[in-house]
mmCIF file of C-alpha atoms in Angstrom:
data_model
loop_
_atom_site.group_PDB
_atom_site.id
_atom_site.type_symbol
_atom_site.label_atom_id
_atom_site.label_comp_id
_atom_site.label_asym_id
_atom_site.label_seq_id
_atom_site.Cartn_x
_atom_site.Cartn_y
_atom_site.Cartn_z
ATOM 1 C CA GLN A 1 89.971 224.103 -74.837
ATOM 2 C CA VAL A 2 86.530 223.567 -73.394
ATOM 3 C CA GLN A 3 86.538 222.598 -69.743
ATOM 4 C CA LEU A 4 83.948 220.229 -68.392
ATOM 5 C CA VAL A 5 82.567 220.845 -64.928
ATOM 6 C CA GLU A 6 80.807 218.196 -62.882
ATOM 7 C CA SER A 7 78.493 218.930 -59.988
ATOM 8 C CA GLY A 8 75.844 217.228 -57.894
ATOM 9 C CA GLY A 9 77.880 214.743 -55.923
ATOM 10 C CA GLY A 10 77.393 214.192 -52.237
ATOM 11 C CA LEU A 11 76.570 211.783 -49.443
ATOM 12 C CA VAL A 12 73.485 209.616 -49.812
ATOM 13 C CA GLN A 13 72.090 206.564 -48.059
ATOM 14 C CA PRO A 14 71.762 203.223 -49.833
ATOM 15 C CA GLY A 15 68.650 203.247 -51.959
ATOM 16 C CA GLY A 16 68.796 206.993 -52.383
ATOM 17 C CA SER A 17 69.189 209.136 -55.486
ATOM 18 C CA LEU A 18 71.497 211.783 -56.852
ATOM 19 C CA THR A 19 71.685 213.646 -60.132
ATOM 20 C CA LEU A 20 75.089 214.574 -61.490
ATOM 21 C CA SER A 21 75.518 217.371 -63.998
ATOM 22 C CA CYS A 22 78.269 217.855 -66.539
ATOM 23 C CA ALA A 23 78.439 221.362 -67.936
ATOM 24 C CA ALA A 24 80.299 221.794 -71.205
ATOM 25 C CA PRO A 25 80.030 225.464 -72.110
ATOM 26 C CA GLY A 26 80.517 226.082 -75.783
ATOM 27 C CA LEU A 27 80.692 222.391 -76.698
ATOM 28 C CA PRO A 28 78.091 221.349 -79.280
ATOM 29 C CA LEU A 29 76.635 218.221 -77.717
ATOM 30 C CA ASN A 30 75.026 217.167 -80.986
ATOM 31 C CA TYR A 31 78.552 216.449 -82.244
ATOM 32 C CA TYR A 32 80.302 215.296 -79.068
ATOM 33 C CA ALA A 33 79.805 212.151 -77.090
ATOM 34 C CA ILE A 34 79.792 212.594 -73.334
ATOM 35 C CA GLY A 35 80.827 209.761 -71.096
ATOM 36 C CA TRP A 36 80.511 209.260 -67.367
ATOM 37 C CA PHE A 37 83.335 207.479 -65.611
ATOM 38 C CA ARG A 38 83.969 206.581 -62.011
ATOM 39 C CA GLN A 39 86.932 205.613 -59.929
ATOM 40 C CA ALA A 40 86.562 203.976 -56.552
ATOM 41 C CA PRO A 41 89.415 203.900 -54.031
ATOM 42 C CA GLY A 42 91.996 201.328 -55.023
ATOM 43 C CA LYS A 43 90.277 200.556 -58.323
ATOM 44 C CA GLU A 44 90.810 201.509 -61.924
ATOM 45 C CA ARG A 45 88.628 204.100 -63.560
ATOM 46 C CA GLU A 46 85.696 202.596 -65.428
ATOM 47 C CA GLY A 47 83.342 204.008 -67.994
ATOM 48 C CA VAL A 48 79.765 203.529 -66.829
ATOM 49 C CA SER A 49 77.605 205.382 -69.332
ATOM 50 C CA CYS A 50 77.751 207.551 -72.405
ATOM 51 C CA ILE A 51 75.480 209.462 -74.715
ATOM 52 C CA SER A 52 76.350 209.792 -78.364
ATOM 53 C CA GLY A 53 76.880 213.070 -80.093
ATOM 54 C CA PHE A 54 75.245 212.575 -83.490
ATOM 55 C CA ASP A 55 72.229 210.467 -82.597
ATOM 56 C CA GLY A 56 71.899 210.774 -78.817
ATOM 57 C CA SER A 57 71.929 207.027 -78.287
ATOM 58 C CA THR A 58 72.853 205.862 -74.830
ATOM 59 C CA TYR A 59 74.953 203.120 -73.329
ATOM 60 C CA TYR A 60 75.202 201.691 -69.817
ATOM 61 C CA VAL A 61 77.409 199.092 -68.247
ATOM 62 C CA ASP A 62 75.538 196.174 -66.726
ATOM 63 C CA SER A 63 76.195 197.206 -63.132
ATOM 64 C CA ILE A 64 74.103 200.370 -63.493
ATOM 65 C CA LYS A 65 71.458 199.355 -66.037
ATOM 66 C CA GLY A 66 67.980 200.108 -64.811
ATOM 67 C CA ARG A 67 69.265 202.382 -62.042
ATOM 68 C CA PHE A 68 71.105 205.199 -63.828
ATOM 69 C CA THR A 69 69.838 207.351 -66.688
ATOM 70 C CA ILE A 70 71.969 209.610 -68.862
ATOM 71 C CA SER A 71 70.403 212.534 -70.665
ATOM 72 C CA ARG A 72 71.395 215.826 -72.188
ATOM 73 C CA ASP A 73 70.101 219.335 -72.701
ATOM 74 C CA ASN A 74 71.710 220.679 -75.851
ATOM 75 C CA ALA A 75 70.511 224.222 -75.193
ATOM 76 C CA LYS A 76 72.231 224.234 -71.812
ATOM 77 C CA ASN A 77 75.292 222.290 -73.002
ATOM 78 C CA THR A 78 74.754 219.993 -70.047
ATOM 79 C CA VAL A 79 74.603 216.239 -69.621
ATOM 80 C CA TYR A 80 72.984 214.610 -66.609
ATOM 81 C CA LEU A 81 73.375 211.290 -64.864
ATOM 82 C CA GLN A 82 70.321 210.456 -62.798
ATOM 83 C CA MET A 83 71.335 207.816 -60.257
ATOM 84 C CA ASN A 84 68.619 205.895 -58.424
ATOM 85 C CA SER A 85 68.702 202.939 -56.049
ATOM 86 C CA LEU A 86 72.267 203.750 -55.134
ATOM 87 C CA LYS A 87 74.385 201.015 -53.636
ATOM 88 C CA LEU A 88 77.452 201.068 -51.429
ATOM 89 C CA GLU A 89 79.537 199.959 -54.399
ATOM 90 C CA ASP A 90 78.547 203.064 -56.346
ATOM 91 C CA THR A 91 80.811 205.097 -54.084
ATOM 92 C CA ALA A 92 83.463 206.732 -56.271
ATOM 93 C CA VAL A 93 84.675 209.936 -57.829
ATOM 94 C CA TYR A 94 82.585 210.488 -60.918
ATOM 95 C CA TYR A 95 84.044 212.204 -63.967
ATOM 96 C CA CYS A 96 82.546 213.318 -67.239
ATOM 97 C CA ALA A 97 84.510 213.484 -70.450
ATOM 98 C CA ALA A 98 83.939 214.406 -74.073
ATOM 99 C CA ARG A 99 85.075 213.330 -77.502
ATOM 100 C CA TRP A 100 83.876 213.794 -81.038
ATOM 101 C CA GLY A 101 81.271 211.408 -82.377
ATOM 102 C CA ASN A 102 79.209 208.539 -81.041
ATOM 103 C CA CYS A 103 79.713 205.985 -78.326
ATOM 104 C CA PRO A 104 80.328 203.204 -77.391
ATOM 105 C CA PRO A 105 83.183 202.525 -77.315
ATOM 106 C CA ILE A 106 83.853 204.470 -74.129
ATOM 107 C CA LEU A 107 87.390 205.155 -75.320
ATOM 108 C CA GLY A 108 89.410 208.053 -76.600
ATOM 109 C CA PHE A 109 87.811 210.752 -74.507
ATOM 110 C CA ASP A 110 90.114 213.741 -74.543
ATOM 111 C CA ARG A 111 88.404 216.435 -72.503
ATOM 112 C CA TRP A 112 87.815 215.772 -68.832
ATOM 113 C CA GLY A 113 86.252 217.379 -65.825
ATOM 114 C CA GLN A 114 87.733 217.508 -62.359
ATOM 115 C CA GLY A 115 85.365 214.973 -60.841
ATOM 116 C CA THR A 116 82.720 214.974 -58.145
ATOM 117 C CA GLN A 117 82.591 212.666 -55.133
ATOM 118 C CA VAL A 118 79.633 210.364 -54.627
ATOM 119 C CA THR A 119 79.521 208.544 -51.310
ATOM 120 C CA VAL A 120 76.857 205.983 -50.544
ATOM 121 C CA SER A 121 76.809 205.170 -46.871
ATOM 122 C CA SER A 122 74.388 204.414 -44.081
#
């Protein structure tokens, strides 16, 4: 089964930016939706953004609208999450996941990466 691999996490100050990458070698992104999820300490995992497989439409939860941008490069089998104006509350482990079709809903994702830590701190 295809493994997803996240990268790009790190430590950043409030107001800073990071770009996360989700590599999905061999996965045709024009058929698979890719979602970005995050889990902060002591909190449940939440889906924050996704990009549809068939039509490339995008979805964001309200807390990140206008700050985060999801995009994909089909040739590189990679999805990106550009994160700007980062806030303390964005601190979490970020995961990407894949499933067939379009999104939302951000449900039913069955292939997951191992996660990458994003820490926003002054």
